[in-house]
Phi, psi and omega in degrees: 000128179293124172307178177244073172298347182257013164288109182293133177340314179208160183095170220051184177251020156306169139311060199283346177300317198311316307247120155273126172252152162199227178187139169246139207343080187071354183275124181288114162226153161208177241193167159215175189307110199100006125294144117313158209270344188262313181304297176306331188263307184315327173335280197278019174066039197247130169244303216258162186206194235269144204294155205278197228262318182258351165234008168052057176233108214326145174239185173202181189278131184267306188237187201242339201231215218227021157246022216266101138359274201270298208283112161221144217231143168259108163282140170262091178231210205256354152226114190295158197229144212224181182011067169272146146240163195288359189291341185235358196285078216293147178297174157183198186262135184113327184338125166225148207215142164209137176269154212255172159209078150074348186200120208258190165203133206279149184270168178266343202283189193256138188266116187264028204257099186317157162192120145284195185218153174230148169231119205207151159260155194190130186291322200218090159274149174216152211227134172099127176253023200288189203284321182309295193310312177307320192283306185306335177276341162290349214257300177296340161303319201279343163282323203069035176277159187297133173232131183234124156237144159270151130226164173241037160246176215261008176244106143310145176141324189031232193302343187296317178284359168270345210196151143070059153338288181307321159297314147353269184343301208289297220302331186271018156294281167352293234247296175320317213262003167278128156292332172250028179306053192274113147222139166254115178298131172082008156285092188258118205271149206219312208238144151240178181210185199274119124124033171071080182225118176237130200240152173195127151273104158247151191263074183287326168211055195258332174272027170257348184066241173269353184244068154293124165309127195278136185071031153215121176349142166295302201220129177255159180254133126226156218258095195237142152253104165308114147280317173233149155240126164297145175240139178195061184271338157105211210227175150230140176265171207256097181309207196209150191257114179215182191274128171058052205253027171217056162250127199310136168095353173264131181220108174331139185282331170287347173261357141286328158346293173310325193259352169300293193282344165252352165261329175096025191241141163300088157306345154191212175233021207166097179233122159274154163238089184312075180217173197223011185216164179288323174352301162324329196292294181341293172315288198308290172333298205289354180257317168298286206330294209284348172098018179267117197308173200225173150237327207192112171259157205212093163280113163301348220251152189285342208228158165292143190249178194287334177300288214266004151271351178278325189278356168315305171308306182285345204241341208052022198281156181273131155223117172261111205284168175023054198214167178239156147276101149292303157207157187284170134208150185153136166287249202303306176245160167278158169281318192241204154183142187257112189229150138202207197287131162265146191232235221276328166271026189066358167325131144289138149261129162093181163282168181247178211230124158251160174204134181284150178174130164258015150177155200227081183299118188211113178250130179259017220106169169246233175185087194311157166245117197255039185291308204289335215263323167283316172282042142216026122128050144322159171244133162230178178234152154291132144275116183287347169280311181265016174062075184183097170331116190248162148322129155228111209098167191238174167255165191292218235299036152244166184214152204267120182187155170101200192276009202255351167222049178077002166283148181237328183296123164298288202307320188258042172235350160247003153231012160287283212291329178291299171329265168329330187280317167265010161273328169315302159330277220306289176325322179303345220073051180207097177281119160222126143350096110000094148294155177281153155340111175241168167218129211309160194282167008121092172253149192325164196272150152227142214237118157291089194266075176260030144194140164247174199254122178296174174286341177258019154087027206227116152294352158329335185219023161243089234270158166266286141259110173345282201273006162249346143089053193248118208251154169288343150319315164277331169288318153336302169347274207308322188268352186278345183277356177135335186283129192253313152354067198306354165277327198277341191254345177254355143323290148352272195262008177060025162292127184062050156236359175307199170303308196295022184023069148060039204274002167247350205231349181314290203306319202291294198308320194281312182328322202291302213265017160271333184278321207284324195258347189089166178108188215216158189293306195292009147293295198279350137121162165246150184280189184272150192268134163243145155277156014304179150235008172207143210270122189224125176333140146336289165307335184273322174307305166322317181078228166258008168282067203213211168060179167325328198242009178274330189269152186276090178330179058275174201209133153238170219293022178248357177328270202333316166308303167320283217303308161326325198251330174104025177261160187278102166271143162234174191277116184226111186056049156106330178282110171270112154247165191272130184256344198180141190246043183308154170248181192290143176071332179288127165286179141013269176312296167290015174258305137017263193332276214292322174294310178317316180290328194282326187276327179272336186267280231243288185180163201187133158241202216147093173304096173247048190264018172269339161293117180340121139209148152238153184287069175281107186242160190142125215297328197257002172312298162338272188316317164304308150311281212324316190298342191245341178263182210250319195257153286187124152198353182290339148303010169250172188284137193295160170111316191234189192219145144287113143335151158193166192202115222254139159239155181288194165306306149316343183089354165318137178282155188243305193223219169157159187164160159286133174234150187237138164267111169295323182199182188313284187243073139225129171248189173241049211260113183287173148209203234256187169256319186271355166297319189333296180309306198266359151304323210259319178281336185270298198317309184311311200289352187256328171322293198314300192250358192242320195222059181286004182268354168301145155290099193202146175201137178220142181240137184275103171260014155293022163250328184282346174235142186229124180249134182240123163219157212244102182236159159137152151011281165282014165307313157321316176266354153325280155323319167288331185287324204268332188217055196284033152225057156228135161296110152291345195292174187282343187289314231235333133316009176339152172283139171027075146227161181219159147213145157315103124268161170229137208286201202289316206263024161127302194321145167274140159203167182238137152280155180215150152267075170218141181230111186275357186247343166099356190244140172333090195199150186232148201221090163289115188256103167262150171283151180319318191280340183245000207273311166294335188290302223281341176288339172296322177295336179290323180276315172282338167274345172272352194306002187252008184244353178070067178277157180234114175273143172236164204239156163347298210273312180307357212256281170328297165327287148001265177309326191256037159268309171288350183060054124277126219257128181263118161274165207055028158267271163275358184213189226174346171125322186261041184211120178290178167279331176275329168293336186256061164058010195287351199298355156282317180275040129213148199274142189251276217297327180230196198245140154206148187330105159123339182311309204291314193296342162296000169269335181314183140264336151295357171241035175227353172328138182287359198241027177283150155313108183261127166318175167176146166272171173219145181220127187285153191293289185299341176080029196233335177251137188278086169309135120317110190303123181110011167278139175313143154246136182262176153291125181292010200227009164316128142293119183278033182248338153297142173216144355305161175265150182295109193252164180283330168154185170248157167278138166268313167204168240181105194224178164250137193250147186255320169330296187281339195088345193255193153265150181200187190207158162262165168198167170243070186260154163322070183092053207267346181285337161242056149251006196273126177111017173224172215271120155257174190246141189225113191269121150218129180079257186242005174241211202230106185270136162280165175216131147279187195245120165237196163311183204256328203239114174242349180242120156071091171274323186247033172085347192291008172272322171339334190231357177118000000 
C-alpha cells in the first residue's frame, strides 16, 4: 500500500483523526473524512487512471469539481454506478473503485437504493454557496423571506474556504441564525424552467457508503418554484492547448489550488506554472507556502501585472513573461515541459527552455458557468477584456453574481451578492435596505492564448477535449470540410459532447475555431446549455416511480380468457396483447404456423379491441375527414367504412385505419393501437388552431369497445350462429359494411365486413361490459368448425402475406403514401394535410424507397428484420458499403410454403423480378424483389 507522502503536515479540512480505507483499481489507499476519491490518490502521489477513451493515451486527474475530464470512476456497491468522477466522488470507508475510459457501463442488477422527489415553494433561491451565493442569501434571509440555498459541495464557502475564515464564519452565523433559512448541501441545481421552475439533485447519503441510514432516500430530485433566483454558480477555468497537454501531472492551477488548500495534498513536488491571467499567482504562493518547488512561471502576457511581481517578490519564482508551454515529456506522468517566447500572434520566438518538473499547473482563464441562465433563453457576450462569454442581461425575476457573472474580485462578489440578496427580498415582498452599486475594482489584463504551435508543427496531440479525446486537428478536420458552425463543428468531431458536457473545452474549443477561420470567439457564438447540466441518474428522475406498477397495464376485457388459454403476451402502447396460444410442447414458430392455417384453411377469431378508436361527431365531420385523410370521405353512405391514411405536413404517412360512417355527423374512426393517443392529439391540434370553426368533436372511446374479429373460410357460419338474424351473404352483406345489430344472447352489437388478413372476415364490436361473454360465445360457436384463437404475430403474418402496412414498421418517418404502393388512396380532386408536398419533386423521384416483397432464393432462409439490401453487383471493398434499403418485416408463410419480407428499396417497384444480395451472418443470400401482396393477388377469398 502506497503512503500519502503528498499529504501536507498540516492544512486542509479534512478529518485527520480519521483513517479511511479504500482501493482504487484493486490498489489498497487511505484517506481521511473530507477527501475526495481524487484529493486521496493525489495523497498517495497517484495522478494517473485509465488511459483515455479512443486513442489509450495515459491521462491523470485534471480538476477539483464536476468538470474534472479523465478521472471517472465505476463504484462497486449493491448496484455499481459508473461515470462518477473522482473529483466530486467523497470518500468513506470500505470505497472500492475502478477508472473508467470515458465510457461506463450500467449495471443490470436491480438498484436497491430509494430516491425520492420533494416539492417546495420559496420566496428567494439562490443557487451556489460560494462567497457571492452566501452573501446574497444573507442578505435575503435578513428580510425574513422564506430562503433555500444550494450548493453541491458537502461545505458552504467556495473560494472563502481557502481564505478569509472570519468572513466565512459571519455569513454562515447569518444564515443559521434565520428562521427561514434552508441551505442544502450536495445540492446540485441541473434545469431551469420557464416561471423559476427549478430541478435540483441532492445527494443525502452517497457519502456515507454502507453505513447509510436504513429508510432514508439516497438522492431526493427537488422540484423548486422560486419567486426570485439568485444564480451565484461561480467559473469554471480553462486549461491551455498546447502539443501534450493531456498528459497525467498537467492539472488547472485552481484545482491544485483547491487540493492544498482544503485537502492539505501536493499534486505534486516539483511545479511549472502555465497562465494567461493573474489567478495562477494564488496557486504559485500557495505552493511556495507548502514547500512545493515553483521552477518556473510561464506568462503569456507581455509585461508582469502587479499580482505576479508582488508574488515574485515573496516567492523568487522565475516568470517568463510574453512565453508559452510548447511542449510536454514524460510516460505515466509528466517529467519535463518545454516553454519559450511567443509572440503577439502567438508565434514561438526565440530558443526555447526546459524545466524537470511532475506537474505543471495551467490557466487559460476563467468561463462564469452560465448553464441554468442560458436554458432560460439568457443572453450572453464576449467580453473581450476578461476572455469569456458573460451574461448579457438578466432573465426575468432571476439575477445573476459573482464570478458566474464575471466578477473576480472577493471583495466586490460580496457586495454584487449582498446586493442581488436584497433586491430579491424586496421583489418577493419582503423591503430590505438595497446597497447600493459598487463597482469591482479594475482587474489585471488576460491575454486570449487559444493554441500555441509545437515544435514538429503538427496538431495531433494538442487536445481540446480530454474525454472525446478531440484535438485541434479534428477541428481542422472539420472546418477544412466546410464546417463553419460550433454546433456543426462539435456534431462533427463529438466535441462536448461527453458527460462533462465540454465544461473545459467549450470555450477552448470555439477560441480554436476562431484563430483557424478568423474572427473573434463572440462572432462564432456558443453552443446551446440544455439540462441536466451535470450528469443525474435515471433512477434519481423516477424517483419511487419505478418497477412494474410505474408504466401503466392495460387490458381488455377478454385478458382474463388470454391469461386462462396459455397465451404469450407483448407490449404494445401500453397494451397486453396475446402474440401467440402455444399449446404444450409448441415454440413459438409452431404455434404461428397452426394459427395461419387455421384464418387461412378453417375460422380463427383475435381480440383487436386494442385498436385506437374515436368518436367524431358534428355537422363539419365529413369535411374535417376529408381534410386529415389522404383519400375522399365526406361522400360516404352511412352504413359503410373506409380505409384512410393519415400524413404530416410532409407528405408522410402518420397512421392508417378504417372509418364507419354511423349517421349524417357521426363518424367511427379507428387508428393503429400505439397510435391512438397520438392520432386523437393530432386531430385536437388541427380542431384547436388550424380550423377551430368546424363544427366537429372527437372523443376518444377506445376502451368502451371490445372487437373480435373473426377470420377465415368459415367465418360466415361462425357469425351466423352468433347473429342469425343478419343477412351475412356477400350480396347482402357487402366488404367495408357494417350493421347494427343484435346478437343471439341479447347482446347490441356493430358487425363490420372488414379484413386485415385478405380472408373472408368480420369484426364484431360490443360494448366492453359484454366483451368477455360474447367473445366465449364466439369461441363456443365455432368450436364445431375447430376455430382457433390467434395472436399478434399470426396477425403480422397475415397482413404482410397481403403487403398491408404497419406504420412505424413497414414506414419510418420517410414513406409516402405512394412509397408503400397507396397511391389509390390519394385524392387528386380535393386538399388534405401533406398534399403540396406531393408536389416536391423530391417525393416523386424514381430512386425513392418503395415497399416491395422479397422472396429469398434458397426458400429456406428467414431475413432478419432489418437487414441491408445490396446491389449484386456492389463492391463489397467500399466503405461504407452502398446499401439499397432494408427488410421491414420478415415471417415465415405457412400459405407460400416459403420465408418471405417486406422491404423498403430504392427505386424498388422497378426493380421487381431482380436478384438482390441479404447480408446474414456471414453470407450474402440473394433474393428476389417481387410485389408487395404475395398471397391471393387478385382477391378472390375476401368474400368467401
Amino acid at each position: 500500500m502506497t503512503g500519502p507522502h503528498f499529504r501536507l503536515p498540516r492544512g486542509g479540512r479534512v478529518d485527520r483523526g480519521t483513517l479511511l480505507r479504500f482501493t482504487v483499481d484493486g490498489r489498497e489507499l487511505t484517506g481521511h473524512p473530507g477527501d475526495t476519491v481524487a484529493s486521496a490518490m493525489l495523497a498517495h502521489g497517484l495522478v494517473e487512471v485509465a488511459p483515455s477513451l479512443y486513442r489509450g493515451r495515459p491521462r491523470g486527474i485534471v480538476t477539483a469539481g464536476v468538470e474534472e475530464p479523465n478521472a471517472l470512476l465505476r463504484l462497486d456497491g449493491p448496484c455499481a454506478e459508473s461515470m462518477l468522477p473522482a473529483t466530486t466522488v467523497e470518500l468513506y470507508d470500505g470505497l472500492s473503485a475502478t477508472t473508467l475510459s470515458g465510457k461506463g457501463r450500467l449495471d443490470p442488477g436491480p438498484d436497491p437504493a430509494v430516491y425520492d422527489k420533494k416539492y417546495v415553494h420559496t420566496d428567494v433561491l439562490v443557487v451556489g454557496a460560494g462567497a457571492a451565493g452566501l452573501a446574497a442569501a444573507a442578505a435575503a434571509a435578513a428580510s425574513g423571506a422564506r430562503v433555500l440555498l444550494l450548493d453541491d459541495q458537502p461545505e458552504p464557502g467556495g473560494s472563502l474556504l481557502g481564505g478569509r475564515p472570519a468572513g466565512l464564519a459571519a455569513l454562515r452565523a447569518a444564515l443559521d441564525a434565520a428562521p427561514e433559512a434552508v441551505v442544502l448541501r450536495r445540492t446540485t441545481a441541473f434545469g431551469s424552467y420557464d416561471d423559476n421552475y427549478v430541478l435540483a439533485l441532492q445527494r443525502r447519503t452517497d457519502h456515507l457508503g454502507p453505513a447509510a441510514p436504513e429508510g432514508v432516500s439516497r438522492q431526493r430530485l427537488w422540484h423548486i418554484r422560486a419567486r426570485q433566483v439568485v444564480l451565484a454558480t461561480g467559473a469554471h477555468e480553462r486549461p491551455l492547448v498546447f502539443a501534450g497537454n493531456d498528459r497525467p501531472g498537467v492539472m488547472l492551477a485552481g484545482a491544485v489550488r483547491t487540493y492544498l488548500d482544503r485537502y492539505g495534498v501536493a499534486a505534486g513536488s516539483r511545479a511549472v506554472v502555465s497562465t494567461t491571467n493573474d489567478s495562477a499567482y494564488d496557486t504559485v504562493a500557495g505552493l511556495h507556502a507548502a514547500g512545493v518547488a515553483v521552477e518556473a512561471v510561464v506568462d503569456a502576457r507581455a509585461e508582469r501585472s502587479a499580482r505576479a511581481a508582488e508574488v515574485a517578490a515573496a516567492t523568487g519564482v522565475r516568470i517568463l513573461t510574453a512565453s508559452a508551454v510548447t511542449g510536454t515529456s514524460g510516460e505515466a506522468r509528466i517529467t519535463s515541459v518545454t516553454a519559450c517566447g511567443i509572440d503577439a500572434d502567438g508565434e514561438p520566438t526565440g530558443a526555447a527552455a526546459s524545466f524537470d518538473c511532475d506537474l505543471l499547473a495551467v490557466s487559460g482563464g476563467w468561463s462564469p458557468v452560465v448553464h441554468l441562465h442560458s436554458q432560460r433563453q439568457g443572453r450572453l457576450r464576449w467580453d473581450a477584456d476578461l476572455v469569456a462569454f458573460v451574461p448579457d442581461g438578466t432573465v426575468r425575476d432571476q439575477r445573476i453574481v459573482g464570478a458566474a457573472n464575471g466578477t473576480y474580485d472577493l471583495d466586490a462578489c460580496l457586495a454584487e451578492g449582498a446586493r442581488a440578496g436584497a433586491l430579491a427580498a424586496t421583489d418577493a415582498g419582503f423591503p430590505v435596505p438595497v446597497p447600493p452599486p459598487g463597482a469591482a475594482p479594475p482587474g489585471a489584463p488576460v491575454r486570449a492564448l487559444w493554441l500555441v504551435p509545437g515544435a514538429d508543427g503538427t496538431w495531433d496531440t494538442h487536445f481540446v477535449d480530454l474525454q472525446r479525446d478531440v484535438t485541434v486537428a479534428d477541428i481542422h478536420r472539420s472546418t477544412g470540410a466546410g464546417m463553419r458552425g460550433v454546433e456543426h463543428v462539435k456534431r462533427y468531431t463529438s466535441l462536448g459532447t461527453a458527460a462533462d458536457q465540454g465544461k473545459t473545452s467549450a470555450v477552448n474549443a470555439i477560441g480554436v475555431i476562431a484563430e483557424i477561420l478568423g474572427g473573434s470567439p463572440g462572432e462564432i457564438g456558443t453552443t446551446a446549455h440544455r439540462a441536466p447540466c451535470t450528469p443525474i441518474a435515471f433512477a434519481a428522475l423516477a424517483g419511487r416511480e419505478r418497477g412494474d406498477l410505474f408504466d401503466p397495464e392495460r387490458t381488455t376485457s377478454v385478458h382474463p380468457w388470454h391469461v386462462a388459454h396459455g397465451a404469450v403476451f407483448e407490449d404494445v402502447g401500453q397494451w397486453k396483447r396475446p402474440r401467440s396460444y402455444p399449446r404444450p410442447g409448441e415454440d413459438l414458430d409452431t404455434a404461428v404456423a397452426r394459427e395461419c392455417r387455421a384464418a387461412r384453411e378453417g375460422v380463427a377469431f383475435m381480440d383487436a379491441s386494442t385498436l385506437g378508436k374515436i368518436e367524431i361527431r358534428g355537422a363539419d365531420a365529413g369535411e374535417f375527414l376529408d381534410r386529415v385523410y389522404t383519400n375522399a370521405f365526406r361522400k360516404l353512405k352511412p352504413g359503410t367504412a373506409r380505409y384512410g391514411v393519415m400524413c404530416t405536413p410532409d407528405g408522410m404517412v402518420l397512421d392508417d385505419g378504417v372509418t364507419l360512417r354511423l349517421d349524417e355527423d357521426r363518424w367511427f374512426m379507428t387508428t393503429t393501437t400505439a397510435g391512438a393517443a397520438r392520432v386523437l392529439d393530432w386531430l385536437e391540434e388541427w380542431l384547436q388552431t388550424e380550423w377551430p370553426g368546424l363544427d366537429v368533436h372527437c372523443t376518444s372511446v377506445t376502451e368502451q369497445w371490445t372487437t373480435i374479429a373473426v377470420v377465415g373460410p368459415r367465418s360466415r357460419q361462425v357469425v351466423a350462429r352468433l347473429a342469425p338474424g343478419t343477412d351475412l351473404s356477400a350480396e347482402a352483406f357487402p366488404f367495408m359494411s357494417f350493421r347494427e345489430t343484435t346478437l343471439a344472447s341479447g347482446v347490441p352489437a356493430r358487425i363490420c365486413r372488414i379484413s386485415f388478413s385478405g380472408e373472408l372476415a368480420y369484426e364484431i364490436n360490443v360494448s366492453s361490459w359484454y366483451g368477455l361473454a360474447v367473445w366465449e360465445q364466439v369461441h363456443e360457436a365455432g368450436q364445431p368448425y375447430g376455430i382457433t384463437p390467434y395472436g399478434t404475430e399470426t396477425m403480422h403474418v397475415l397482413r404482410a402475406e397481403k403487403g398491408y402496412i404497419i406504420v412505424g414498421q413497414d414506414t419510418d418517418g420517410t414513406v409516402t403514401p405512394q412509397d408503400a404502393g397507396m397511391s389509390w388512396a390519394v385524392s387528386k380532386r380535393k386538399d388534405f394535410i401533406g398534399k403540396r408536398s406531393f408536389t416536391r419533386a423530391d417525393t416523386s423521384r424514381p430512386d425513392r424507397k418503395h415497399l416491395v416483397g422479397l422472396l429469398p432464393i434458397d426458400r429456406t432462409t428467414r431475413l432478419p428484420e432489418g437487414t441491408q439490401l445490396l446491389a449484386p453487383d456492389v463492391g463489397l471493398e467500399t466503405v461504407p458499403v452502398p446499401m439499397l434499403g432494408h427488410v421491414t418485416s420478415s415471417y415465415h408463410s405457412q400459405a407460400l410454403g416459403r420465408p418471405f419480407a417486406l422491404a423498403l428499396v430504392a427505386g424498388g417497384r422497378s426493380r421487381i423480378g431482380e436478384t438482390l444480395l441479404a447480408p446474414v451472418g456471414e453470407r450474402l443470400v440473394p433474393v428476389e424483389v417481387t410485389d408487395c401482396v404475395l398471397y391471393d393477388p387478385e382477391g378472390t377469398k375476401r368474400d368467401g
